[in-house]
N, CA, C and O atoms as a Tinker XYZ file with bonds, in Angstrom:
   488  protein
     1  N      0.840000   -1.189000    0.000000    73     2
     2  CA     0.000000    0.000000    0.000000    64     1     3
     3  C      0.880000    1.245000    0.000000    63     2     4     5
     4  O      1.413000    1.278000    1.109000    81     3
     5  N      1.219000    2.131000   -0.626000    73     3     6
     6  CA     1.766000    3.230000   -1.091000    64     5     7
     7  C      0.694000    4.313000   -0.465000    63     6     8     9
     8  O     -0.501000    4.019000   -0.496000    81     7
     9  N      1.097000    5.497000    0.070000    73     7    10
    10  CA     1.055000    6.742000    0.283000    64     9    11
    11  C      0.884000    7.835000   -0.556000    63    10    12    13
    12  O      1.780000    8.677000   -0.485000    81    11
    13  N     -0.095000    8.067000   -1.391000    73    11    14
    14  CA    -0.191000    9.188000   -2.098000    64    13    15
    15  C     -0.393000   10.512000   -1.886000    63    14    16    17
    16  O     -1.173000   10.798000   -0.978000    81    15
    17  N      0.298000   11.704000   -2.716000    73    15    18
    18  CA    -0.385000   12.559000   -2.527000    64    17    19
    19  C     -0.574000   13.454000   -3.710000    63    18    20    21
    20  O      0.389000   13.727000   -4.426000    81    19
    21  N     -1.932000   13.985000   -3.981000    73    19    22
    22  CA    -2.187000   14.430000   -5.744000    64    21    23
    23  C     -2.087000   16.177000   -5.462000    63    22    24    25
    24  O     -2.424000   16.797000   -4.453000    81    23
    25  N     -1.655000   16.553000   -6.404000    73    23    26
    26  CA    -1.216000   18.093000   -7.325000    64    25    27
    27  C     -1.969000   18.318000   -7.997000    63    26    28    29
    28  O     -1.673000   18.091000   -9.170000    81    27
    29  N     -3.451000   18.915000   -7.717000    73    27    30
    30  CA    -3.606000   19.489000   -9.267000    64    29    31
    31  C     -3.842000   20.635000   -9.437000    63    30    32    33
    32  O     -4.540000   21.170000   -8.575000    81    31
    33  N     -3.416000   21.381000  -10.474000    73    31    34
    34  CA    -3.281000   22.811000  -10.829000    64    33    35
    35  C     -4.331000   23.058000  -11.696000    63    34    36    37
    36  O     -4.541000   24.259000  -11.526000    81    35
    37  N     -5.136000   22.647000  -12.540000    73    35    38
    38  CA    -6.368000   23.683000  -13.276000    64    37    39
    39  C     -7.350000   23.502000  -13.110000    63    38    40    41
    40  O     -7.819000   22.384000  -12.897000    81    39
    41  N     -7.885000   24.399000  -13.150000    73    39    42
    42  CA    -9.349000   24.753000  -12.746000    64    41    43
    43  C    -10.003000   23.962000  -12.977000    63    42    44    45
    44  O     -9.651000   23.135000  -13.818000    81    43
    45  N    -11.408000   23.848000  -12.254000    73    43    46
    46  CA   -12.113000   22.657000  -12.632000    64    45    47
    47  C    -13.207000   22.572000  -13.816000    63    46    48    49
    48  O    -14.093000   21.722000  -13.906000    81    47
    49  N    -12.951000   23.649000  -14.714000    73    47    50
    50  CA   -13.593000   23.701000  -15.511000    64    49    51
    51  C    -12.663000   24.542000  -16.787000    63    50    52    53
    52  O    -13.327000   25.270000  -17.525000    81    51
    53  N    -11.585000   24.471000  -16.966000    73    51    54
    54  CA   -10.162000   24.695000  -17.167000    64    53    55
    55  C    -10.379000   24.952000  -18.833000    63    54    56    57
    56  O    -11.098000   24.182000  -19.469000    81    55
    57  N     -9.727000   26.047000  -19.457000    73    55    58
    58  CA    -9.837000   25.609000  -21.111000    64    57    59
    59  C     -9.025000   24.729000  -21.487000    63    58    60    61
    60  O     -8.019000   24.330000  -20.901000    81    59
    61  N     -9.440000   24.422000  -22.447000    73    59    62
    62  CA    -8.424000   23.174000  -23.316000    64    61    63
    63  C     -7.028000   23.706000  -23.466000    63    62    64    65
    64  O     -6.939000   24.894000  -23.774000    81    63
    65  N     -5.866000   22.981000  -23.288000    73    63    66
    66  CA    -5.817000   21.822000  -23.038000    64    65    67
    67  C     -5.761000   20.907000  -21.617000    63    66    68    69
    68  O     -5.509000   19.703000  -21.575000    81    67
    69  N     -6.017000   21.656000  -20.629000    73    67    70
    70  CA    -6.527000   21.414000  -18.919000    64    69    71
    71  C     -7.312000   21.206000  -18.685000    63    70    72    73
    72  O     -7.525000   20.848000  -17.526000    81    71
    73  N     -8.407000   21.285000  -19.706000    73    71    74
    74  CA    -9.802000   20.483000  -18.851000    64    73    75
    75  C    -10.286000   19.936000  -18.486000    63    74    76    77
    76  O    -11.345000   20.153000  -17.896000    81    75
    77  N     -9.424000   18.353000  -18.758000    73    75    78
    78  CA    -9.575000   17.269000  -18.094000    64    77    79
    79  C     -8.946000   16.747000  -17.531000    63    78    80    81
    80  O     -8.669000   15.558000  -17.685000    81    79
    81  N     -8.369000   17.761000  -16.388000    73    79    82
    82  CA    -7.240000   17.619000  -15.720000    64    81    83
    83  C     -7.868000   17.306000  -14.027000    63    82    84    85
    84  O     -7.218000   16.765000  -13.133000    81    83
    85  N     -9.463000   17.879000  -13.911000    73    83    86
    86  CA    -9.818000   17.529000  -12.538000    64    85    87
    87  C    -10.401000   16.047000  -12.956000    63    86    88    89
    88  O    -10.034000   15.145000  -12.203000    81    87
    89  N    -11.003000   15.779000  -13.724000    73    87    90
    90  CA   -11.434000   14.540000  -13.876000    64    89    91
    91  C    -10.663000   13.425000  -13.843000    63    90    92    93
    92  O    -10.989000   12.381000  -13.279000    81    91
    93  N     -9.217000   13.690000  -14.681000    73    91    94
    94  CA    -8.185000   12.974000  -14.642000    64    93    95
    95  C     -7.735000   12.603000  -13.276000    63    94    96    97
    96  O     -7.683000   11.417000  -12.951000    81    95
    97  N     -7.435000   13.478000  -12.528000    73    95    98
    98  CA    -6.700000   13.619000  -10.988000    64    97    99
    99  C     -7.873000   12.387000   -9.944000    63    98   100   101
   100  O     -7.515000   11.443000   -9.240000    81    99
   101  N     -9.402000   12.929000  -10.250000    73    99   102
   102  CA   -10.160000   12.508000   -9.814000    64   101   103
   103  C    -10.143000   10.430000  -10.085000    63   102   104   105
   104  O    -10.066000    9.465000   -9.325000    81   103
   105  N    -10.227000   10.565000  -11.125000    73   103   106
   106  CA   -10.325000    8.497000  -11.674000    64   105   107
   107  C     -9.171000    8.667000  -10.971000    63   106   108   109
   108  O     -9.437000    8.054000   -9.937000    81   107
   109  N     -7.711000    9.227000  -10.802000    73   107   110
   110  CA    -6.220000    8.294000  -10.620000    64   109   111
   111  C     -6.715000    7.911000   -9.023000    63   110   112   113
   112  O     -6.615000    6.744000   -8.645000    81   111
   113  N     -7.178000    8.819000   -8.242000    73   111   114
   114  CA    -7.873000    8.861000   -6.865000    64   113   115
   115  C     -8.272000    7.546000   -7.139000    63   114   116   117
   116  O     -7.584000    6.536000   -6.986000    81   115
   117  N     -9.805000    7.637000   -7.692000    73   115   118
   118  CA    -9.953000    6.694000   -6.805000    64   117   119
   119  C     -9.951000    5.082000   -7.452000    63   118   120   121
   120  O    -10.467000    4.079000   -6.961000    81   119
   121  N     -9.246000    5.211000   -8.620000    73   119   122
   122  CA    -8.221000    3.978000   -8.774000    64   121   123
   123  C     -7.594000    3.337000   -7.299000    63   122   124   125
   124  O     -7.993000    2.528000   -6.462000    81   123
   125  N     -6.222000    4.297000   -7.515000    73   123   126
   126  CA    -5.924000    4.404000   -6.121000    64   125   127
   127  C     -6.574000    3.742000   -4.706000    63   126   128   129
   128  O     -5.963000    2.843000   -4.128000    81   127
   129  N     -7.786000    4.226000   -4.223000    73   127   130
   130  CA    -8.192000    4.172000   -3.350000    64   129   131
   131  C     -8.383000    2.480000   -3.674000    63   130   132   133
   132  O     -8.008000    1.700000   -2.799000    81   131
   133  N     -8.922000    1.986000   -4.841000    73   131   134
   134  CA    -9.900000    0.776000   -5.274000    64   133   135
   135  C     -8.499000   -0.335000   -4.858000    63   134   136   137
   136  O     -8.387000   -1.331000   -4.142000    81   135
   137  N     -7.608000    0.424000   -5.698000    73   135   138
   138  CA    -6.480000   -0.878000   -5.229000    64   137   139
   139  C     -5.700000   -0.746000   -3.836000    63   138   140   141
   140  O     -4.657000   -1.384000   -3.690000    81   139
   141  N     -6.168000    0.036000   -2.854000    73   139   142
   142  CA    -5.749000   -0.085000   -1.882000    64   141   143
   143  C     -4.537000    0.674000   -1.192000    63   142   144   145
   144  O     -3.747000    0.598000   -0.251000    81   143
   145  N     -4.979000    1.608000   -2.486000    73   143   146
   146  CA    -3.437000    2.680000   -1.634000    64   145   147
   147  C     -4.132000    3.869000   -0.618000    63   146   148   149
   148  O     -5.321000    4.135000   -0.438000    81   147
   149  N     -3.411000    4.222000   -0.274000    73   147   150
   150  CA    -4.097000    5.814000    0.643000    64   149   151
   151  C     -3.729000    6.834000    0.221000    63   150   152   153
   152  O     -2.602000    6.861000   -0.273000    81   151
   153  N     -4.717000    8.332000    0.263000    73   151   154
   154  CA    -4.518000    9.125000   -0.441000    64   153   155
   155  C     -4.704000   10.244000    0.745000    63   154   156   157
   156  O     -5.779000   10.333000    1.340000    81   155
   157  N     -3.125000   11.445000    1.177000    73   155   158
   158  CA    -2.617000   11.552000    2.404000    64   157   159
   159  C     -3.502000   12.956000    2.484000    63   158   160   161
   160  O     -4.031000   13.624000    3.372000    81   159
   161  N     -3.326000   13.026000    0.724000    73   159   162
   162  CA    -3.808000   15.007000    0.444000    64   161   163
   163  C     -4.168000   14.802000   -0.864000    63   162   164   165
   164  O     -3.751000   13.844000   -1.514000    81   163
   165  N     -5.453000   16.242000   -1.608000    73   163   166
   166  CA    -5.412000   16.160000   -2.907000    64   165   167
   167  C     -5.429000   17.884000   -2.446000    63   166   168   169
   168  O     -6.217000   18.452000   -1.690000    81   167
   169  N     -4.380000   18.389000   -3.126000    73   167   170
   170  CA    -3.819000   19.892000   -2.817000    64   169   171
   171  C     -4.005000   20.465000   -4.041000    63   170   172   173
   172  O     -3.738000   19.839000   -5.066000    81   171
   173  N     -4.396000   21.491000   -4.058000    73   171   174
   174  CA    -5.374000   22.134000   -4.954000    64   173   175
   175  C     -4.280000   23.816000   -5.057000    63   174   176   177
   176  O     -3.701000   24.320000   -4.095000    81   175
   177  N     -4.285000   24.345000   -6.461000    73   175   178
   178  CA    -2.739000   24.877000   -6.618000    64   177   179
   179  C     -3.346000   25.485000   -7.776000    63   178   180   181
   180  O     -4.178000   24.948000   -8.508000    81   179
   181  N     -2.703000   27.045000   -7.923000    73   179   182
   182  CA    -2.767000   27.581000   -8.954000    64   181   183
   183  C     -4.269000   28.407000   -9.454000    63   182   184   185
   184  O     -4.762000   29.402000   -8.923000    81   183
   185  N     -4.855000   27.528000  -10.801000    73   183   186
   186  CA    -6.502000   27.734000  -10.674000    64   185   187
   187  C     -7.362000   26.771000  -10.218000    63   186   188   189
   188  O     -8.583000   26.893000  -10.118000    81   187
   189  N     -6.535000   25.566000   -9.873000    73   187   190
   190  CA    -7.229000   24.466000   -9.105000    64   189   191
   191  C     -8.055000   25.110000   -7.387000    63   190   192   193
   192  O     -9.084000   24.894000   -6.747000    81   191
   193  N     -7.167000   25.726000   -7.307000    73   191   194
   194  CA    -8.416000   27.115000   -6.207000    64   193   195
   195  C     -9.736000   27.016000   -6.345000    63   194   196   197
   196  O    -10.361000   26.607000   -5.367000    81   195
   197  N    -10.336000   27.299000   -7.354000    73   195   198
   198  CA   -11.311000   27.463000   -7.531000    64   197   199
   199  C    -12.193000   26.274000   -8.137000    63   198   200   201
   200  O    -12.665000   26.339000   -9.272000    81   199
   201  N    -12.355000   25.298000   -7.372000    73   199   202
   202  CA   -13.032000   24.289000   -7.299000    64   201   203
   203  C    -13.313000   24.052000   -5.851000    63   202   204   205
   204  O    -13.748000   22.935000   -5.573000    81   203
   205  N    -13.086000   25.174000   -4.581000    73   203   206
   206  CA   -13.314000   25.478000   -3.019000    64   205   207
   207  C    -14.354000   26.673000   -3.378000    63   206   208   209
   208  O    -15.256000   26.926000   -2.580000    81   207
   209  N    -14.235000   27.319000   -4.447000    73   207   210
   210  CA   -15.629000   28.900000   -4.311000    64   209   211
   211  C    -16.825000   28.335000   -4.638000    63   210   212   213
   212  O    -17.094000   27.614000   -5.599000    81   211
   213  N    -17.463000   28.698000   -3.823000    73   211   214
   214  CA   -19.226000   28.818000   -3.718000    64   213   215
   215  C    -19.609000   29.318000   -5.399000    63   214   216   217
   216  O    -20.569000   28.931000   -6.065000    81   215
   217  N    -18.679000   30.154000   -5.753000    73   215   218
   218  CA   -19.313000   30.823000   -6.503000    64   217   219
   219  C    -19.368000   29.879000   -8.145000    63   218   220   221
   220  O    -19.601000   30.198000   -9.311000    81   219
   221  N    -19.059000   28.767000   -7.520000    73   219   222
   222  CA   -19.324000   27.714000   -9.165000    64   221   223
   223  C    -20.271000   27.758000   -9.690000    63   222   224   225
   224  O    -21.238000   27.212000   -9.159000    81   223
   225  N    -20.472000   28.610000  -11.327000    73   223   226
   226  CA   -21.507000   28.506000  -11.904000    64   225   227
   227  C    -21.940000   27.355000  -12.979000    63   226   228   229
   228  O    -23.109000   27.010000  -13.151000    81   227
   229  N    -20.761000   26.789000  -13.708000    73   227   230
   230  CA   -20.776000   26.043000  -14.894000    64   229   231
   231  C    -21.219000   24.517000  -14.222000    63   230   232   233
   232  O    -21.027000   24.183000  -13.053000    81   231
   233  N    -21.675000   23.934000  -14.984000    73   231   234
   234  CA   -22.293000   22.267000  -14.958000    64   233   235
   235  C    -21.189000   21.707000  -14.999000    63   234   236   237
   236  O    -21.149000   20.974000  -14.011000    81   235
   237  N    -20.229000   21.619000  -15.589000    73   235   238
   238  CA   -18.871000   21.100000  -15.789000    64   237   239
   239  C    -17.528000   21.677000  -15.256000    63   238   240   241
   240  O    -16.402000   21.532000  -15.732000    81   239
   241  N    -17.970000   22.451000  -14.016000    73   239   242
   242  CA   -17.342000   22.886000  -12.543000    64   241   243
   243  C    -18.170000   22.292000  -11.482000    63   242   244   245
   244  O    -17.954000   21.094000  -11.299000    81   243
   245  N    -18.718000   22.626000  -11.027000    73   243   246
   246  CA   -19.633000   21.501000   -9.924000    64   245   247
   247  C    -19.945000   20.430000  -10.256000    63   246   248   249
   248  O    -20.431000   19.730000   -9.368000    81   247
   249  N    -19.835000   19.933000  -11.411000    73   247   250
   250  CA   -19.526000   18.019000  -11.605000    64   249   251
   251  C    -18.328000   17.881000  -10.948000    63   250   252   253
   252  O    -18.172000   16.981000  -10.122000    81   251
   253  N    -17.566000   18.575000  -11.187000    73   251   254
   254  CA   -16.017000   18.107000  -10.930000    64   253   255
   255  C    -15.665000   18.383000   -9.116000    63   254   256   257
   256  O    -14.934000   17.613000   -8.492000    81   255
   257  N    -16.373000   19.680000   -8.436000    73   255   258
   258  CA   -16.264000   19.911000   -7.290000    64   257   259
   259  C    -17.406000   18.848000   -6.725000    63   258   260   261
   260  O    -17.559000   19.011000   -5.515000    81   259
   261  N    -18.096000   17.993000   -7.174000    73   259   262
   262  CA   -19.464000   17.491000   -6.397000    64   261   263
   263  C    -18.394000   16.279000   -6.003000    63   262   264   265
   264  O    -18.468000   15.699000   -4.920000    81   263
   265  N    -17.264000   15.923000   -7.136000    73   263   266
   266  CA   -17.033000   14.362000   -7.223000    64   265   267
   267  C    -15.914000   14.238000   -6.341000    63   266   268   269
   268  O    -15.580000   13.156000   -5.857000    81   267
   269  N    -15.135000   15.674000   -6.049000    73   267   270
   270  CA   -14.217000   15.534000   -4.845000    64   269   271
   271  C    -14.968000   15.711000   -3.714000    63   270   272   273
   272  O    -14.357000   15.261000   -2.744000    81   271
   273  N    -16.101000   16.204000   -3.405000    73   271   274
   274  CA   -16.712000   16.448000   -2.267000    64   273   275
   275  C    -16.977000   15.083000   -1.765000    63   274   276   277
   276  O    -16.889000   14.838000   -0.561000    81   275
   277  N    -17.376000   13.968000   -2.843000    73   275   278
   278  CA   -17.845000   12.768000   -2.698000    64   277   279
   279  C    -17.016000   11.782000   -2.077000    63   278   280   281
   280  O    -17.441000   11.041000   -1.190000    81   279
   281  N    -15.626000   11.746000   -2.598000    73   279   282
   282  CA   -14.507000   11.217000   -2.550000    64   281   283
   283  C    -13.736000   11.487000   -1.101000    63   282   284   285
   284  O    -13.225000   10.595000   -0.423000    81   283
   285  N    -13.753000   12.615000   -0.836000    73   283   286
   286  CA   -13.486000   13.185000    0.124000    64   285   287
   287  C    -14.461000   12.657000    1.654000    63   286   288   289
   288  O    -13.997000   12.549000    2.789000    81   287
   289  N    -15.657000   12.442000    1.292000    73   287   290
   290  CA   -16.462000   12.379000    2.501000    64   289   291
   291  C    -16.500000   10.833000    3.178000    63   290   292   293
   292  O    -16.667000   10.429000    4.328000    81   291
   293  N    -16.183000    9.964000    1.466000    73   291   294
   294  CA   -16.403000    8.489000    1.505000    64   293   295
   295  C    -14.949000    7.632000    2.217000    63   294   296   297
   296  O    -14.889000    6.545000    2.791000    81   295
   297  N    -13.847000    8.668000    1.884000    73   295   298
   298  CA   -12.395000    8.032000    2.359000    64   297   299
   299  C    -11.305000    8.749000    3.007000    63   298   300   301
   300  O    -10.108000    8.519000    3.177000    81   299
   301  N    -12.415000   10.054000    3.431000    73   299   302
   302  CA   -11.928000   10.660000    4.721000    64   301   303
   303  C    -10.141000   11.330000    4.213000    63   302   304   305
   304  O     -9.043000   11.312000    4.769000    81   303
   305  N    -10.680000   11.883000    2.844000    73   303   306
   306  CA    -9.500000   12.596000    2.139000    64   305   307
   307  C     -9.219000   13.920000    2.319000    63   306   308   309
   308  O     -9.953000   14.618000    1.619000    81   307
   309  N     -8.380000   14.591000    3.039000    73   307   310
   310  CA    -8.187000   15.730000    2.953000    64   309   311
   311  C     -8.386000   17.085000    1.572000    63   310   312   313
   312  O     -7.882000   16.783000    0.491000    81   311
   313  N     -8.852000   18.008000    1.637000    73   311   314
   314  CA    -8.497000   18.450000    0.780000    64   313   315
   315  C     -8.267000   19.812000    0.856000    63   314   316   317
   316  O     -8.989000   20.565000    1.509000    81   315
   317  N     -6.859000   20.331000   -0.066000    73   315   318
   318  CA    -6.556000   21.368000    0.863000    64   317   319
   319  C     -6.377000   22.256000   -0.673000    63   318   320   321
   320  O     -6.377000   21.838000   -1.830000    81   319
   321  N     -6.217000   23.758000   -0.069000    73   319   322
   322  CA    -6.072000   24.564000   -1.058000    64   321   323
   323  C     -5.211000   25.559000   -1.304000    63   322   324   325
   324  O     -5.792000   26.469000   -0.712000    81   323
   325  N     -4.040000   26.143000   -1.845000    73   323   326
   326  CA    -3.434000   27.361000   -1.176000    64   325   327
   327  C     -3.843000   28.283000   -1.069000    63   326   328   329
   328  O     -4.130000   29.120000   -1.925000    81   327
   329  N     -3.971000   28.300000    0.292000    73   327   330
   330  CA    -4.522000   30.268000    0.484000    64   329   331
   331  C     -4.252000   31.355000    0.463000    63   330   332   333
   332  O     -4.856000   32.345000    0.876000    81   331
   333  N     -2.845000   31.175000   -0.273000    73   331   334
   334  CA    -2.150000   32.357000   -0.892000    64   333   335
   335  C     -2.434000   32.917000   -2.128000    63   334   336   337
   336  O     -2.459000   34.088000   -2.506000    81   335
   337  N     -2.712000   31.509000   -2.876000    73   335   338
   338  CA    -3.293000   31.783000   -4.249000    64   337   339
   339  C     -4.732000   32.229000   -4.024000    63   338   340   341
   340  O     -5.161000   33.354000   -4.282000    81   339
   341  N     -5.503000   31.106000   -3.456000    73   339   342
   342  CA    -6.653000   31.912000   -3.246000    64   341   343
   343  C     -6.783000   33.316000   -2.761000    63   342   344   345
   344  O     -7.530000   34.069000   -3.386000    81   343
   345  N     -6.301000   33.640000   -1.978000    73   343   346
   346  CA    -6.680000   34.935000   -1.259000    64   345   347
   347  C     -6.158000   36.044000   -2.302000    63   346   348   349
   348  O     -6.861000   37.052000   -2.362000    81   347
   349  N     -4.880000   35.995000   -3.237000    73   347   350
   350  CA    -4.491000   37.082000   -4.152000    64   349   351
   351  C     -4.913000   36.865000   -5.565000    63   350   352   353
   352  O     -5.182000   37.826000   -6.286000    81   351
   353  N     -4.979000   35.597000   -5.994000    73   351   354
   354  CA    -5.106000   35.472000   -7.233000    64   353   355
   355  C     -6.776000   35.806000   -7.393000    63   354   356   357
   356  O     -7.309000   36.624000   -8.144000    81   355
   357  N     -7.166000   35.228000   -6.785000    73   355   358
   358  CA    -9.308000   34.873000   -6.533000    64   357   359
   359  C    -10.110000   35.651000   -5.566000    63   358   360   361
   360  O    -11.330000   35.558000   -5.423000    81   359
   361  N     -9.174000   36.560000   -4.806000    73   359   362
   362  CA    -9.892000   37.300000   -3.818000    64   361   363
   363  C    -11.202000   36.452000   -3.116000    63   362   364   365
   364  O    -12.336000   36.885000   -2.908000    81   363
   365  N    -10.594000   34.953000   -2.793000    73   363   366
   366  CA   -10.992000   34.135000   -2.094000    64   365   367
   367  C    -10.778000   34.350000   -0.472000    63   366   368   369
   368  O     -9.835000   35.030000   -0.066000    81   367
   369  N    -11.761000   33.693000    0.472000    73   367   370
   370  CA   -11.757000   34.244000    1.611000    64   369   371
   371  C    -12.128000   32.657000    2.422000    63   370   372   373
   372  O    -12.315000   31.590000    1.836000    81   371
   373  N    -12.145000   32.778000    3.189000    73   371   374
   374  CA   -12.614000   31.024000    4.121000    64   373   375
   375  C    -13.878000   31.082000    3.825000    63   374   376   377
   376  O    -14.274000   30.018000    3.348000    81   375
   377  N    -14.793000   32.007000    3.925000    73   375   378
   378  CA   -16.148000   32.242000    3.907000    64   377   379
   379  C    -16.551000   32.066000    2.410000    63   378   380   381
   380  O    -17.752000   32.321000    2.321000    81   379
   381  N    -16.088000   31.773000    1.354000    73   379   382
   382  CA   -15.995000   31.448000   -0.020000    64   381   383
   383  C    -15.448000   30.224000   -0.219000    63   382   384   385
   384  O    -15.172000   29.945000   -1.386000    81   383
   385  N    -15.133000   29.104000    0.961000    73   383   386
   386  CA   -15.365000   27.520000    0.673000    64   385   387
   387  C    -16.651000   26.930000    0.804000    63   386   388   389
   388  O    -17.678000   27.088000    1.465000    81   387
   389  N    -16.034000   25.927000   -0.399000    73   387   390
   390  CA   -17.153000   24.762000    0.457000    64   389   391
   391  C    -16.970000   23.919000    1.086000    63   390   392   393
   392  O    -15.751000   23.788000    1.202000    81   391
   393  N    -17.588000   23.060000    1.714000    73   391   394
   394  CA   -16.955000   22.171000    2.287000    64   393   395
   395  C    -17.268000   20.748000    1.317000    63   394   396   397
   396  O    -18.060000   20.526000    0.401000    81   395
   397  N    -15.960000   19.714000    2.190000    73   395   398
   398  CA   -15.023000   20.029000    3.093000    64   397   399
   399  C    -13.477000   20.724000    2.777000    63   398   400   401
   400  O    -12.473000   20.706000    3.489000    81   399
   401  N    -13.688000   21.324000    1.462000    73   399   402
   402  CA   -12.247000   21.966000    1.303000    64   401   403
   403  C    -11.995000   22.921000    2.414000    63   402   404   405
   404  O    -12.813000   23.516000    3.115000    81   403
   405  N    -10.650000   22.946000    2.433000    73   403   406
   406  CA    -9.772000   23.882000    3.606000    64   405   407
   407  C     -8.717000   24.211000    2.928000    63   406   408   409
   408  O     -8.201000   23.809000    1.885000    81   407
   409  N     -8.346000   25.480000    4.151000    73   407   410
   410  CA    -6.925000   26.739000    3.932000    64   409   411
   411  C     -5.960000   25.498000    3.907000    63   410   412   413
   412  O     -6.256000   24.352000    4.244000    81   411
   413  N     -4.703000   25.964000    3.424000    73   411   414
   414  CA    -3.653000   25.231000    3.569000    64   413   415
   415  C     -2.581000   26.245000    2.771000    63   414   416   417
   416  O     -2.970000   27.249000    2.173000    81   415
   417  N     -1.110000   25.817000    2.852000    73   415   418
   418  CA    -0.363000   26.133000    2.057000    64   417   419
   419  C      0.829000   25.033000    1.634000    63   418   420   421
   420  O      0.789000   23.851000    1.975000    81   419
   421  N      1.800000   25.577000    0.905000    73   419   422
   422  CA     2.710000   24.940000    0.523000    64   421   423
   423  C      3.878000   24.486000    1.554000    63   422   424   425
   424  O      4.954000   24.001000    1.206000    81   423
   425  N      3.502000   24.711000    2.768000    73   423   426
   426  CA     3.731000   24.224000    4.274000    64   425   427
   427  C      3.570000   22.629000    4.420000    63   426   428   429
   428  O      4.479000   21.812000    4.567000    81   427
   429  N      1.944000   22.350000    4.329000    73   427   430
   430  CA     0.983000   21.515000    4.340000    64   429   431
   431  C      1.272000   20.702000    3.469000    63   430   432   433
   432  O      1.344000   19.500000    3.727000    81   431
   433  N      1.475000   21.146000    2.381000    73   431   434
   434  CA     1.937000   20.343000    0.692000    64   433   435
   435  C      3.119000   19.743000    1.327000    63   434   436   437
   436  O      3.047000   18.554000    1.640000    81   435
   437  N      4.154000   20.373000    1.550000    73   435   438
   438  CA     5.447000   20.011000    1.453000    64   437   439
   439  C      5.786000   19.056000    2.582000    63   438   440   441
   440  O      6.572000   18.135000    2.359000    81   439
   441  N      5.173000   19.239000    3.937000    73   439   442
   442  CA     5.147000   18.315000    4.859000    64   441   443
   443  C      4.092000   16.624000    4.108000    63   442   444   445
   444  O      4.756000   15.587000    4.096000    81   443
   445  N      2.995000   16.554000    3.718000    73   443   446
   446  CA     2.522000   15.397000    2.976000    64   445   447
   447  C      3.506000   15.017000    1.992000    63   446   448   449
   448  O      3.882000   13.849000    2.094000    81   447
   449  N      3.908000   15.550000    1.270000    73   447   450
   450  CA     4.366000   15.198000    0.085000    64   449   451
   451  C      5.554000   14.014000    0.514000    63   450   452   453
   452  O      5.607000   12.846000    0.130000    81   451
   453  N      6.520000   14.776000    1.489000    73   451   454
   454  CA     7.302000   14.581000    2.605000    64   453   455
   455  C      7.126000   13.295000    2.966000    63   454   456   457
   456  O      8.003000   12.448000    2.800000    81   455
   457  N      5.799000   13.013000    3.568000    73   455   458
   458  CA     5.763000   11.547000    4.113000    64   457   459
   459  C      5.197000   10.842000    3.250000    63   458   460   461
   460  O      4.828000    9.743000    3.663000    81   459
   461  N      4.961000   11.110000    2.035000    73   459   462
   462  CA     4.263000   10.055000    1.203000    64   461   463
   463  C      5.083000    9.426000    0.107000    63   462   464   465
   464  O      6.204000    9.920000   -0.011000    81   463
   465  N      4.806000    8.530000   -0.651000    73   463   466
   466  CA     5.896000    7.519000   -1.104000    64   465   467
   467  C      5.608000    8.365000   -2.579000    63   466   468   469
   468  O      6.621000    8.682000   -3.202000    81   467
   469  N      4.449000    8.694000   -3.088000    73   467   470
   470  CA     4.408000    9.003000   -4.428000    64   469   471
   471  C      3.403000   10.296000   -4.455000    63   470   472   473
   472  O      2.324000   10.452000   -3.882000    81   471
   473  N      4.365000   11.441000   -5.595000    73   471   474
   474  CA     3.297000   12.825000   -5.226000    64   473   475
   475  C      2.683000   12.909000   -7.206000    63   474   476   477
   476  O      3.379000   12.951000   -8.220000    81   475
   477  N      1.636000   12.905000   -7.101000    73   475   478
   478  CA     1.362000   13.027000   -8.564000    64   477   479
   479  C      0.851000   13.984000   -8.850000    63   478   480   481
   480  O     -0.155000   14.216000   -8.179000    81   479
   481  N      1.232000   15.093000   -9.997000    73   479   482
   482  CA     0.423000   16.212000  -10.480000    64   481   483
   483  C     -0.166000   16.166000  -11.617000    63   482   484   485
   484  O      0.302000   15.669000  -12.641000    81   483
   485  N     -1.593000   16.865000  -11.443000    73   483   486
   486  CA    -2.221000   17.272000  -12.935000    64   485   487
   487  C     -2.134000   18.477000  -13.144000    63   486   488
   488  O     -2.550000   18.953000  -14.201000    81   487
């Protein structure tokens, strides 16, 4: 059983050629999970931010935030976001998550990453 921890950087509703980069991140999950590995963090980076704002309007952004919410609730997955990016890039605020995403930084990243055997980015 291996230690994962996932990277993904674009948005969850991302233009081409990133757009199927939360979906992607999402199946390697819960592959992952199916064969029995553990998944420590899925750290959310860049415009991947914004798959934590309330303010998701598109069908093919809240598909993608519904299916980490899901994932997250079923195998007790962290999920974290930088709140550096958020807060300057997105004029994101705590009060502009959803849950269960949370603050975090590249603190948080770097300590998981740290103890985990394999870090994968999308």
């Amino acid at each position: 059983m291996a230690r994962i921890v996932i990277a993904l950087h674009a948005a969850p509703a991302a233009d081409t050629p990133a757009q199927h980069r939360s979906l992607l991140a999402y199946q390697y999950a819960q592959a992952a999970l199916v064969s029995g590995h553990q998944i420590d963090m899925v750290f959310f980076y860049s415009d991947a931010v914004l798959h934590a704002a309330k303010r998701q309007n598109s069908g093919a952004a809240h598909q993608a935030v519904s299916q980490w919410q899901l994932l997250a609730s079923q195998h007790n997955v962290p999920l974290v976001i930088c709140n550096t990016v958020a807060e300057v890039d997105h004029q994101m605020t705590t009060e502009d998550l959803v849950s269960p995403f949370q603050n975090g930084g590249l603190t948080e990243f770097s300590m998981a990453a740290a103890a985990a055997d394999h870090v994968i980015q999308f």
